[in-house]
Coordinates of C-alpha atoms in Angstrom, one line a residue:
M1 CA 261.8 117.2 170.8
A2 CA 260.7 113.7 171.7
F3 CA 257.1 114.8 171.2
R4 CA 257.9 116.2 167.8
R5 CA 259.9 113.2 166.7
E6 CA 257.2 110.7 167.7
P7 CA 254.9 111.3 164.7
Q8 CA 257.9 111.1 162.4
L9 CA 258.9 107.7 163.9
L10 CA 255.4 106.5 163.6
G11 CA 255.2 107.8 160.1
T12 CA 258.3 105.9 159.0
A13 CA 257.3 102.7 160.9
E14 CA 253.7 102.3 159.6
P15 CA 254.6 101.9 155.9
G16 CA 257.1 99.2 156.8
I17 CA 254.6 97.4 158.9
A18 CA 251.9 97.8 156.3
L19 CA 254.3 96.5 153.6
R20 CA 255.1 93.5 155.7
L21 CA 251.4 92.8 156.3
T22 CA 250.7 93.2 152.6
R23 CA 253.5 90.7 151.7
D24 CA 252.4 88.3 154.4
T25 CA 248.8 88.5 153.1
Q26 CA 250.0 87.9 149.5
R27 CA 252.0 84.9 150.6
L28 CA 248.9 83.5 152.5
I29 CA 246.7 84.0 149.4
A30 CA 249.4 82.4 147.2
L31 CA 249.6 79.5 149.7
L32 CA 245.8 79.0 149.7
R33 CA 245.7 79.1 146.0
A34 CA 248.4 76.5 145.7
Y35 CA 246.9 74.3 148.4
W36 CA 243.1 75.0 148.2
L37 CA 242.1 71.4 147.9
P38 CA 243.1 70.2 151.4
P39 CA 240.7 72.5 153.2
I40 CA 237.9 71.4 151.0
L41 CA 238.6 67.7 151.6
L42 CA 238.9 68.4 155.4
L43 CA 235.5 70.0 155.3
A44 CA 234.2 67.0 153.4
A45 CA 235.7 64.6 156.0
A46 CA 234.3 66.6 158.9
T47 CA 230.7 66.5 157.5
R48 CA 230.9 62.8 156.7
F49 CA 232.6 61.6 159.8
Y50 CA 230.6 63.8 162.2
N51 CA 227.9 61.6 163.9
L52 CA 229.0 58.7 161.8
T53 CA 227.9 56.2 164.4
A54 CA 225.0 58.0 165.9
A55 CA 222.3 56.2 163.9
A56 CA 221.9 52.5 164.3
I57 CA 222.5 50.0 161.6
W58 CA 219.2 49.7 159.7
G59 CA 217.8 46.8 157.6
D60 CA 219.5 47.7 154.3
E61 CA 222.8 48.1 156.0
G62 CA 222.3 44.8 157.8
S63 CA 221.7 43.1 154.5
S64 CA 225.0 44.5 153.2
L65 CA 226.8 43.0 156.2
L66 CA 225.2 39.6 155.9
L67 CA 225.9 39.4 152.2
S68 CA 229.5 40.4 152.7
R69 CA 230.0 37.4 155.1
Y70 CA 229.7 34.9 152.3
G71 CA 232.7 33.6 150.4
L72 CA 233.3 35.2 147.0
S73 CA 231.7 32.4 145.0
D74 CA 228.6 32.2 147.3
L75 CA 228.4 36.0 147.4
W76 CA 228.2 36.1 143.6
V77 CA 225.3 33.7 143.7
H78 CA 223.4 35.4 146.4
A79 CA 224.0 38.9 145.0
A80 CA 222.5 37.6 141.8
H81 CA 219.3 37.0 143.8
D82 CA 219.5 40.4 145.5
V83 CA 218.5 43.6 143.8
H84 CA 222.0 44.9 143.5
P85 CA 225.2 43.7 141.7
P86 CA 228.1 42.2 143.7
L87 CA 231.1 44.6 143.6
Y88 CA 230.3 46.7 146.6
F89 CA 229.7 43.7 148.8
M90 CA 232.9 42.0 147.6
L91 CA 234.9 45.2 148.4
L92 CA 233.1 45.5 151.8
R93 CA 234.1 41.9 152.6
G94 CA 237.8 42.8 152.0
W95 CA 237.4 46.0 154.0
I96 CA 236.0 44.1 157.0
A97 CA 238.8 41.6 156.8
L98 CA 241.3 44.5 157.2
F99 CA 239.5 46.8 159.7
G100 CA 236.8 44.7 161.4
D101 CA 233.0 45.1 161.5
G102 CA 232.7 47.8 164.1
I103 CA 230.2 50.4 163.1
F104 CA 232.8 53.1 162.7
A105 CA 234.9 50.9 160.5
I106 CA 232.1 49.7 158.2
R107 CA 230.6 53.1 157.7
S108 CA 234.0 54.5 157.0
F109 CA 233.9 52.4 153.9
S110 CA 231.3 54.8 152.6
A111 CA 232.7 57.9 154.1
W112 CA 236.0 57.7 152.3
P113 CA 234.4 57.3 148.8
G114 CA 232.2 60.3 149.8
I115 CA 235.3 62.4 150.3
V116 CA 236.8 61.2 147.0
C117 CA 233.6 62.3 145.3
V118 CA 234.2 65.8 146.5
G119 CA 237.7 65.7 145.1
L120 CA 236.5 64.4 141.8
G121 CA 233.8 67.1 141.6
V122 CA 236.5 69.7 142.1
W123 CA 238.6 68.1 139.4
L124 CA 235.6 68.0 136.9
V125 CA 234.8 71.7 137.4
A126 CA 238.5 72.6 137.1
Q127 CA 238.5 71.0 133.7
I128 CA 235.3 72.8 132.3
A129 CA 235.3 76.1 134.2
S130 CA 237.6 78.4 136.3
R131 CA 239.6 77.7 139.4
R132 CA 237.3 79.9 141.4
A133 CA 234.3 77.8 140.2
A134 CA 236.2 74.6 141.1
V135 CA 236.9 75.8 144.7
L136 CA 233.4 76.9 145.2
A137 CA 232.1 73.6 143.8
G138 CA 234.3 71.8 146.3
F139 CA 232.9 73.6 149.3
L140 CA 229.3 73.2 148.1
L141 CA 229.7 69.6 147.3
A142 CA 231.3 69.0 150.7
L143 CA 228.1 70.3 152.3
L144 CA 225.6 68.6 150.0
P145 CA 223.2 66.9 152.5
T146 CA 222.2 63.9 150.4
A147 CA 225.8 63.1 149.6
V148 CA 226.7 63.4 153.3
R149 CA 223.8 61.1 154.3
Y150 CA 224.7 58.3 152.0
S151 CA 228.4 58.6 152.8
Q152 CA 227.3 57.5 156.3
E153 CA 225.5 54.3 155.3
V154 CA 226.8 50.8 154.6
R155 CA 225.5 50.9 151.1
M156 CA 226.9 51.4 147.6
Y157 CA 225.7 54.9 146.8
A158 CA 228.9 56.9 147.6
L159 CA 231.0 54.3 145.8
L160 CA 228.7 54.7 142.7
G161 CA 229.4 58.4 142.8
V162 CA 233.1 57.8 142.6
W163 CA 232.8 55.6 139.5
L164 CA 230.3 57.9 137.7
L165 CA 232.1 61.2 138.3
G166 CA 235.4 59.5 137.4
A167 CA 233.9 58.2 134.1
T168 CA 232.5 61.7 133.3
I169 CA 236.0 63.2 133.9
A170 CA 237.5 60.6 131.5
L171 CA 234.8 61.4 129.0
V172 CA 235.8 65.1 129.2
Y173 CA 239.4 64.4 128.6
W174 CA 238.7 62.1 125.7
V175 CA 236.3 64.5 123.9
R176 CA 239.0 67.2 124.3
Q177 CA 241.7 64.9 123.0
P178 CA 240.1 62.1 121.1
R179 CA 243.4 60.7 119.9
R180 CA 244.3 59.8 123.5
Q181 CA 242.7 56.4 123.6
R182 CA 243.8 55.8 127.2
Y183 CA 241.0 58.0 128.4
L184 CA 238.5 55.7 126.8
V185 CA 240.2 52.8 128.5
Y186 CA 239.7 54.6 131.9
Y187 CA 236.1 55.3 130.9
T188 CA 235.5 51.7 130.1
L189 CA 236.9 50.4 133.3
L190 CA 235.1 53.0 135.5
M191 CA 231.7 52.5 133.8
S192 CA 232.1 48.7 134.1
A193 CA 232.8 49.1 137.8
A194 CA 229.7 51.3 138.1
F195 CA 227.5 48.7 136.4
Y196 CA 228.8 46.1 138.9
T197 CA 227.9 48.5 141.7
H198 CA 224.4 49.6 140.8
Y199 CA 222.0 49.1 137.9
F200 CA 221.1 52.8 137.7
T201 CA 224.4 53.2 136.0
A202 CA 222.4 52.8 132.8
L203 CA 221.1 56.4 133.4
C204 CA 224.6 57.7 133.2
V205 CA 225.1 55.9 129.9
L206 CA 222.0 57.7 128.6
A207 CA 223.3 61.0 129.9
H208 CA 226.7 60.6 128.2
W209 CA 225.1 59.5 124.9
S210 CA 222.6 62.3 125.0
Y211 CA 225.4 64.8 125.5
L212 CA 227.4 63.5 122.6
L213 CA 224.3 63.4 120.4
L214 CA 223.5 67.0 121.2
L215 CA 227.1 68.0 120.6
R216 CA 226.8 66.4 117.2
L217 CA 224.3 69.0 116.1
H218 CA 227.0 71.6 116.1
A219 CA 229.5 72.0 113.3
T220 CA 232.6 71.9 115.4
P221 CA 235.5 69.3 115.6
P222 CA 234.4 68.1 119.0
S223 CA 230.9 67.3 117.6
R224 CA 232.3 64.3 115.7
A225 CA 233.3 62.4 118.9
I226 CA 230.2 60.2 118.7
N227 CA 231.1 59.1 115.2
R228 CA 234.5 57.8 116.2
P229 CA 234.8 54.0 116.1
A230 CA 236.8 54.1 119.4
W231 CA 233.7 55.4 121.2
W232 CA 231.6 52.5 119.9
L233 CA 234.3 50.0 120.8
A234 CA 234.5 51.4 124.3
N235 CA 230.8 50.9 124.9
A236 CA 231.0 47.4 123.4
A237 CA 233.8 46.6 125.8
I238 CA 231.6 47.8 128.7
V239 CA 228.9 45.3 127.6
M240 CA 231.5 42.5 127.3
L241 CA 232.9 43.2 130.7
F242 CA 229.4 43.2 132.2
A243 CA 228.5 40.0 130.3
P244 CA 229.5 37.6 133.1
W245 CA 226.8 39.2 135.3
L246 CA 224.0 39.2 132.7
P247 CA 222.8 35.6 133.4
G248 CA 222.2 36.6 137.0
L249 CA 220.4 39.8 136.0
V250 CA 218.2 37.9 133.6
D251 CA 217.3 35.4 136.3
L252 CA 216.5 38.2 138.6
L253 CA 214.2 39.9 136.1
Q254 CA 212.5 36.6 135.5
H255 CA 211.7 36.3 139.2
I256 CA 210.4 39.9 139.6
D257 CA 207.2 38.5 141.1
Q258 CA 209.2 36.9 143.9
L259 CA 210.9 40.2 144.6
K260 CA 207.6 41.9 144.8
A261 CA 206.2 39.2 147.0
S262 CA 209.1 39.6 149.4
G263 CA 208.8 43.4 149.4
D264 CA 212.2 44.1 148.0
V265 CA 210.7 45.8 145.0
G266 CA 207.3 47.3 144.6
W267 CA 207.3 48.9 148.0
E268 CA 208.2 52.4 146.7
P269 CA 205.4 54.9 147.0
S270 CA 203.6 56.1 144.0
V271 CA 204.4 59.5 142.5
D272 CA 202.4 62.6 141.5
F273 CA 203.4 65.9 140.0
S274 CA 204.4 67.2 143.4
S275 CA 207.0 64.4 143.8
L276 CA 209.5 66.1 141.5
P277 CA 209.8 69.3 143.5
S278 CA 209.7 67.3 146.7
M279 CA 212.7 65.3 145.5
I280 CA 214.7 68.5 145.0
W281 CA 213.8 69.5 148.6
Q282 CA 214.9 66.1 149.8
L283 CA 218.2 66.2 148.0
L284 CA 219.1 69.7 149.3
T285 CA 217.4 69.9 152.7
Q286 CA 216.6 66.3 153.7
D287 CA 213.0 67.4 154.0
D288 CA 210.2 66.8 151.4
G289 CA 209.2 70.4 151.7
E290 CA 205.5 69.5 151.6
T291 CA 204.7 71.4 154.8
R292 CA 206.1 74.6 153.4
S293 CA 203.9 77.3 151.8
P294 CA 203.1 76.6 148.1
L295 CA 205.3 79.6 147.1
L296 CA 208.3 78.3 149.0
F297 CA 207.7 74.7 148.0
A298 CA 207.9 75.7 144.3
G299 CA 210.6 78.3 144.9
L300 CA 213.6 76.0 145.5
P301 CA 212.9 73.7 142.5
L302 CA 212.3 76.8 140.3
L303 CA 215.7 78.2 141.5
V304 CA 217.4 74.9 140.5
L305 CA 215.6 74.9 137.1
G306 CA 216.5 78.5 136.4
V307 CA 220.1 78.2 137.3
A308 CA 220.6 75.0 135.3
G309 CA 218.7 76.4 132.4
M310 CA 220.7 79.6 132.4
L311 CA 224.0 77.7 132.6
A312 CA 223.1 75.5 129.6
W313 CA 221.7 78.4 127.5
R314 CA 224.7 80.6 128.0
D315 CA 227.2 77.9 127.1
R316 CA 228.7 78.8 123.7
S317 CA 232.0 76.9 124.1
P318 CA 232.9 74.4 121.4
W319 CA 232.6 71.4 123.7
R320 CA 229.4 72.6 125.6
W321 CA 230.7 71.2 128.9
H322 CA 227.9 72.8 130.8
W323 CA 225.4 70.8 128.8
L324 CA 227.2 67.7 129.9
L325 CA 226.9 68.7 133.6
V326 CA 223.2 69.7 133.3
I327 CA 222.3 66.5 131.4
Y328 CA 224.2 64.3 133.8
T329 CA 222.2 65.8 136.7
A330 CA 218.8 66.4 135.2
L331 CA 218.2 63.5 132.8
P332 CA 218.3 60.7 135.3
L333 CA 216.0 62.7 137.7
L334 CA 213.4 63.3 135.0
L335 CA 213.6 59.8 133.5
V336 CA 213.1 58.0 136.9
F337 CA 210.3 60.4 137.7
A338 CA 208.5 59.6 134.4
V339 CA 209.1 55.9 134.8
S340 CA 207.7 56.0 138.3
F341 CA 204.2 56.8 137.0
V342 CA 204.3 53.2 135.7
S343 CA 206.6 51.5 138.2
P344 CA 207.6 53.6 141.2
V345 CA 211.3 53.8 141.8
F346 CA 211.6 57.5 142.6
I347 CA 213.8 57.2 145.8
E348 CA 216.3 59.7 146.9
R349 CA 219.3 57.3 147.5
Y350 CA 218.9 55.8 144.0
L351 CA 219.6 59.3 142.5
T352 CA 222.3 60.6 144.9
A353 CA 225.2 59.9 142.5
Y354 CA 223.5 62.2 140.0
A355 CA 222.5 64.9 142.5
L356 CA 226.3 65.4 143.0
G357 CA 226.0 67.6 139.9
L358 CA 223.8 70.2 141.6
P359 CA 226.6 71.9 143.6
L360 CA 228.8 71.9 140.5
I361 CA 226.1 73.6 138.4
F362 CA 225.5 76.3 141.0
A363 CA 229.2 76.9 141.5
I364 CA 229.8 77.5 137.8
A365 CA 226.7 79.7 137.6
V366 CA 227.7 81.8 140.6
D367 CA 231.2 82.2 139.2
Q368 CA 229.9 83.4 135.9
L369 CA 227.5 85.9 137.5
L370 CA 230.0 87.4 139.8
A371 CA 231.5 89.5 137.0
Q372 CA 228.1 90.8 135.7
A373 CA 225.6 90.6 138.5
R374 CA 227.4 90.3 141.8
V375 CA 224.3 90.8 144.0
L376 CA 222.4 88.1 142.1
A377 CA 225.3 85.7 142.3
L378 CA 225.7 86.2 146.0
A379 CA 221.9 85.8 146.6
I380 CA 221.9 82.5 144.6
L381 CA 224.9 81.3 146.6
L382 CA 223.3 82.2 149.9
L383 CA 220.0 80.5 149.0
F384 CA 221.7 77.3 147.9
G385 CA 224.2 77.3 150.8
G386 CA 221.4 78.0 153.2
A387 CA 219.4 75.1 151.9
E388 CA 222.4 72.8 152.4
V389 CA 222.9 74.1 156.0
V390 CA 219.3 73.2 156.8
G391 CA 219.8 69.8 155.3
L392 CA 223.0 69.2 157.3
N393 CA 221.1 70.2 160.4
N394 CA 218.3 67.7 159.6
N395 CA 220.9 65.0 159.0
A396 CA 222.5 65.7 162.4
T397 CA 219.2 65.5 164.4
V398 CA 219.8 61.9 165.5
D399 CA 218.9 60.8 169.0
S400 CA 221.5 58.2 169.7
N401 CA 219.5 57.1 172.8
D402 CA 216.4 56.2 170.7
Q403 CA 217.8 53.6 168.3
I404 CA 217.3 49.9 167.8
S405 CA 220.9 49.4 169.0
V406 CA 219.8 50.7 172.5
L407 CA 217.0 48.1 172.5
V408 CA 219.2 45.2 171.5
D409 CA 221.7 46.3 174.2
Y410 CA 218.9 46.2 176.7
V411 CA 218.1 42.6 175.8
N412 CA 221.8 41.7 175.7
Q413 CA 222.2 42.8 179.3
R414 CA 219.1 41.0 180.6
Y415 CA 219.5 37.9 178.5
V416 CA 219.5 34.5 180.3
A417 CA 220.9 31.4 178.7
G418 CA 218.1 29.6 177.0
D419 CA 216.0 32.7 176.3
R420 CA 214.3 32.8 172.8
I421 CA 214.4 35.9 170.7
V422 CA 211.8 36.4 168.0
T423 CA 211.6 39.3 165.5
S424 CA 208.4 40.3 163.7
D425 CA 209.9 41.7 160.5
L426 CA 212.9 40.9 158.2
L427 CA 214.2 44.5 158.4
W428 CA 214.2 44.3 162.2
Y429 CA 215.9 40.9 162.0
L430 CA 218.7 42.3 159.8
S431 CA 219.4 45.1 162.2
Y432 CA 219.1 42.9 165.3
V433 CA 221.6 40.3 164.3
Y434 CA 224.3 42.9 164.0
Y435 CA 224.0 44.1 167.6
N436 CA 223.1 40.7 169.1
R437 CA 225.7 39.7 171.7
T438 CA 224.0 36.6 173.1
D439 CA 224.4 33.0 172.1
A440 CA 220.8 32.9 170.9
Q441 CA 219.9 32.7 167.2
P442 CA 217.3 35.4 166.6
L443 CA 214.3 34.0 164.8
L444 CA 211.9 35.6 162.3
Y445 CA 208.2 35.1 162.9
T446 CA 206.5 33.9 159.7
P447 CA 203.0 32.9 160.5
P448 CA 200.9 31.5 157.7
T449 CA 198.0 33.5 156.4
S450 CA 194.4 32.7 157.4
A451 CA 194.2 30.7 154.1
G452 CA 197.3 28.7 155.2
V453 CA 199.7 30.4 152.7
S454 CA 203.3 30.7 154.0
T455 CA 204.7 34.1 154.7
R456 CA 208.3 33.0 154.7
P457 CA 210.5 35.2 152.5
N458 CA 211.5 33.5 149.2
A459 CA 215.0 33.0 147.8
Y460 CA 215.1 36.4 146.2
G461 CA 215.8 39.9 147.6
F462 CA 216.7 39.9 151.3
G463 CA 215.3 36.4 151.6
T464 CA 218.4 35.0 149.8
L465 CA 220.5 36.0 152.8
I466 CA 218.8 33.5 155.2
D467 CA 217.1 31.1 152.8
Q468 CA 219.8 28.4 153.4
Q469 CA 219.1 28.7 157.2
A470 CA 215.3 28.6 156.9
D471 CA 214.9 25.8 159.4
R472 CA 217.0 27.6 161.9
V473 CA 215.6 31.1 161.5
Y474 CA 212.0 31.0 160.5
L475 CA 209.3 30.4 163.1
D476 CA 205.8 29.7 161.8
R477 CA 204.1 29.2 165.2
L478 CA 204.9 30.7 168.5
S479 CA 203.7 27.6 170.2
A480 CA 206.4 25.6 168.4
L481 CA 209.2 27.4 170.4
P482 CA 211.4 25.1 172.5
V483 CA 211.0 25.8 176.2
G484 CA 214.6 26.7 177.0
S485 CA 214.6 29.0 180.0
G486 CA 210.9 29.5 179.6
R487 CA 211.4 33.2 178.6
V488 CA 210.7 34.7 175.2
W489 CA 211.7 38.1 173.8
L490 CA 209.4 39.4 171.2
I491 CA 210.9 42.2 169.0
G492 CA 208.3 44.1 167.0
T493 CA 207.2 47.4 165.7
A494 CA 206.4 49.8 168.5
D495 CA 203.1 51.0 167.1
Q496 CA 201.9 47.5 166.0
P497 CA 201.4 45.5 169.2
D498 CA 199.3 42.9 167.4
E499 CA 202.1 41.6 165.1
F500 CA 202.5 38.5 167.2
A501 CA 198.8 38.1 168.1
P502 CA 197.3 35.8 169.2
L503 CA 199.9 34.8 171.8
P504 CA 199.7 31.4 173.5
A505 CA 197.2 31.6 176.4
H506 CA 199.7 30.6 179.0
W507 CA 202.3 33.3 178.2
R508 CA 202.5 36.3 180.6
K509 CA 204.3 39.6 179.9
T510 CA 206.9 40.5 182.5
G511 CA 208.7 43.5 180.9
E512 CA 208.8 45.9 178.0
F513 CA 211.2 48.3 176.5
T514 CA 210.9 50.6 173.5
A515 CA 213.6 52.4 171.5
G516 CA 214.1 53.3 167.8
G517 CA 210.5 52.6 166.9
V518 CA 210.9 49.0 168.1
T519 CA 209.5 47.3 171.3
A520 CA 211.0 44.4 173.1
R521 CA 208.6 42.4 175.3
L522 CA 209.7 39.8 177.7
L523 CA 207.2 37.0 178.2
L524 CA 207.2 33.9 180.4
M525 CA 205.9 30.5 179.2
C526 CA 204.0 29.8 182.3
G527 CA 204.0 26.2 183.4
T528 CA 207.6 25.8 182.3
V529 CA 209.4 28.4 184.5
Q530 CA 211.3 27.0 187.4
G531 CA 213.3 28.4 190.3
Q532 CA 212.1 32.0 190.1
A533 CA 209.6 33.0 192.8
S534 CA 208.7 36.3 191.1
A535 CA 208.1 34.5 187.8
K536 CA 205.9 31.9 189.5
A537 CA 204.0 34.6 191.3
L538 CA 203.3 36.3 188.0
C539 CA 202.2 33.1 186.3
S540 CA 199.9 32.3 189.2
Q541 CA 197.8 35.4 188.4
P542 CA 194.9 34.1 186.4
G543 CA 193.9 36.2 183.4
K544 CA 197.1 38.3 183.4
P545 CA 197.3 39.7 179.9
A546 CA 200.3 38.8 177.7
G547 CA 200.3 41.9 175.5

C-alpha cells in the first residue's frame, strides 16, 4: 500500500512545490524590475574601483594636483594659463581638503562621477526607449573601457560626462514639455558647468543645435522647439555665465605659440584616414587595432556605423530621440577628426564624454531587433560586449611593480640628507613631486640649446605651475649644483641615456634603477665626497664612466 501511495503523494506535492517556485521566481523578477539600477551601479563601481591605484600618477595627473594646491584666486589665474578651464581643479581642491591627497582618494574623485555617468545614461535611455533598453544600456555603459579608464585618472573627463549627459537629459525633458522652463534652467547651469570644465563642450552645443535644426525639418509640434525664444535666451545665458572666463581664454589663444613651444599643444600626432577606425578601436578595446587584419580592423567601425545608421534611419517618432543620441556621439568624433587634418587634436580622452553614447545606441538597437531578428540582435550584443571585455582586460594589464612610483620609492629609501634630485622632463617632474618623501626639492634640468637659447618652460601650459618657483626648480647647468652630500640622483627616460650629457668629468656613477620607463642614476661628485670609503674608492678609479 505504501508503494502504491508514494506516487500519489509525490503527485500531489510536486504541483505545490512548483507553484511555490513559480511564485518565488515571479517575486524575484518583480524585485529585480523594481530595483534593477543598484546592480548596474555596483557593476560600474566594481569596474572603476578595481585596480584604481595600480598605475602610478602620471604627468597630467600631477599637473592637476599641483594646480589644485593654489588658493582659489591664484588657481583662477594659473588655470587661465593652462589648457583647461578651472572648475575641475577647484572642486578637486575641496575634495582633497576633505579626503586627503592619497592616490585612492584623489582618483575616487573621478571614479564617482564615472559611476554617476552610468546612472545618467540609464536615465536618458529610459526617457527615449524601453525599460529593457535602459537596463541593457546601463550594463554596457558600466563596462565601456574608455569610460572606465578615464574614471581612474585625476583629470576632468568623467566629470565632463556628468555635465553633458545631464544637459542632454534636460534637453529631452524640455523638448517634450517646452512650457516647463525649469528644464532650460537646468540645461543652462549644466552646460555652463561643462564649459568651465573643458573647452570641448562646444562640440556638445553643436550637437544639440544640429539635432534641433534637423527636427525643424519635420512638420510636428516638437520641431518648433528651436524657434522658441526661451531656447535662445538659455544659450545667451550660458554665454553670460561663461563671460568671466572669456578674458583668460582670449589671453590663452593669443599665446598659442608659447603653448606650442612648451609642448602643451601641438604634440598630438597627425591623422590619416585610418585614424578614425583606429579611434573606434581605442574607445571600445583600448587598442588601436592597427595590428589586426584589414578585414577585422574595418569590421568593428563598420559595425558601429551600421548600428548607428540603422537606429537613426528607423526612428519615426515625433521627437526623433535616436537622432539626438547618434548626433551627440558621432558629430564630435567626425568634427574633431576633420579638424585634425589642419591642427591635430584627435585624442581619445578628449572624446570620452561623447563616446558614452556608443553603449546607449547599441542597447536601443539590440532592444528593437530582439522582437524581429533575435539572432542578429544577440550577435550584435555579443560582438559589442566582447569588444568591451577585451578593452577592460587591456585596461587591467598594469604591472604595479613597473611604475615611476616604485622608482621614486627606491630613491626615497636610499636618500641621504643633502642629496640632489634632478629630473630631465617636466612630465617626470610632475609625477616625481607627488611621490617624493624626502626633504629635497626636485629640480628640472633645462640646459640651453647649442645656440644659447633657454629651454625653460614658459608661463603657459604646465609651465605656469612652477614659473613662480623658477629659481628654485630650474637647473640650467649640472655643474651649478650645490655640493650638499656630494651625491646626485638623475631621473630620466630609460631609453634616452644621453638626456643629461655631457656630465661633469669628475662625476662617477655608483648605482642605477629602472621602473616605469624611467631610470634613476646615482652619481658622486668626486672630490667632494667625505667619510665614505667605498665612495672614495670609486672616485679614485681614473676614467670610470659616469653614464
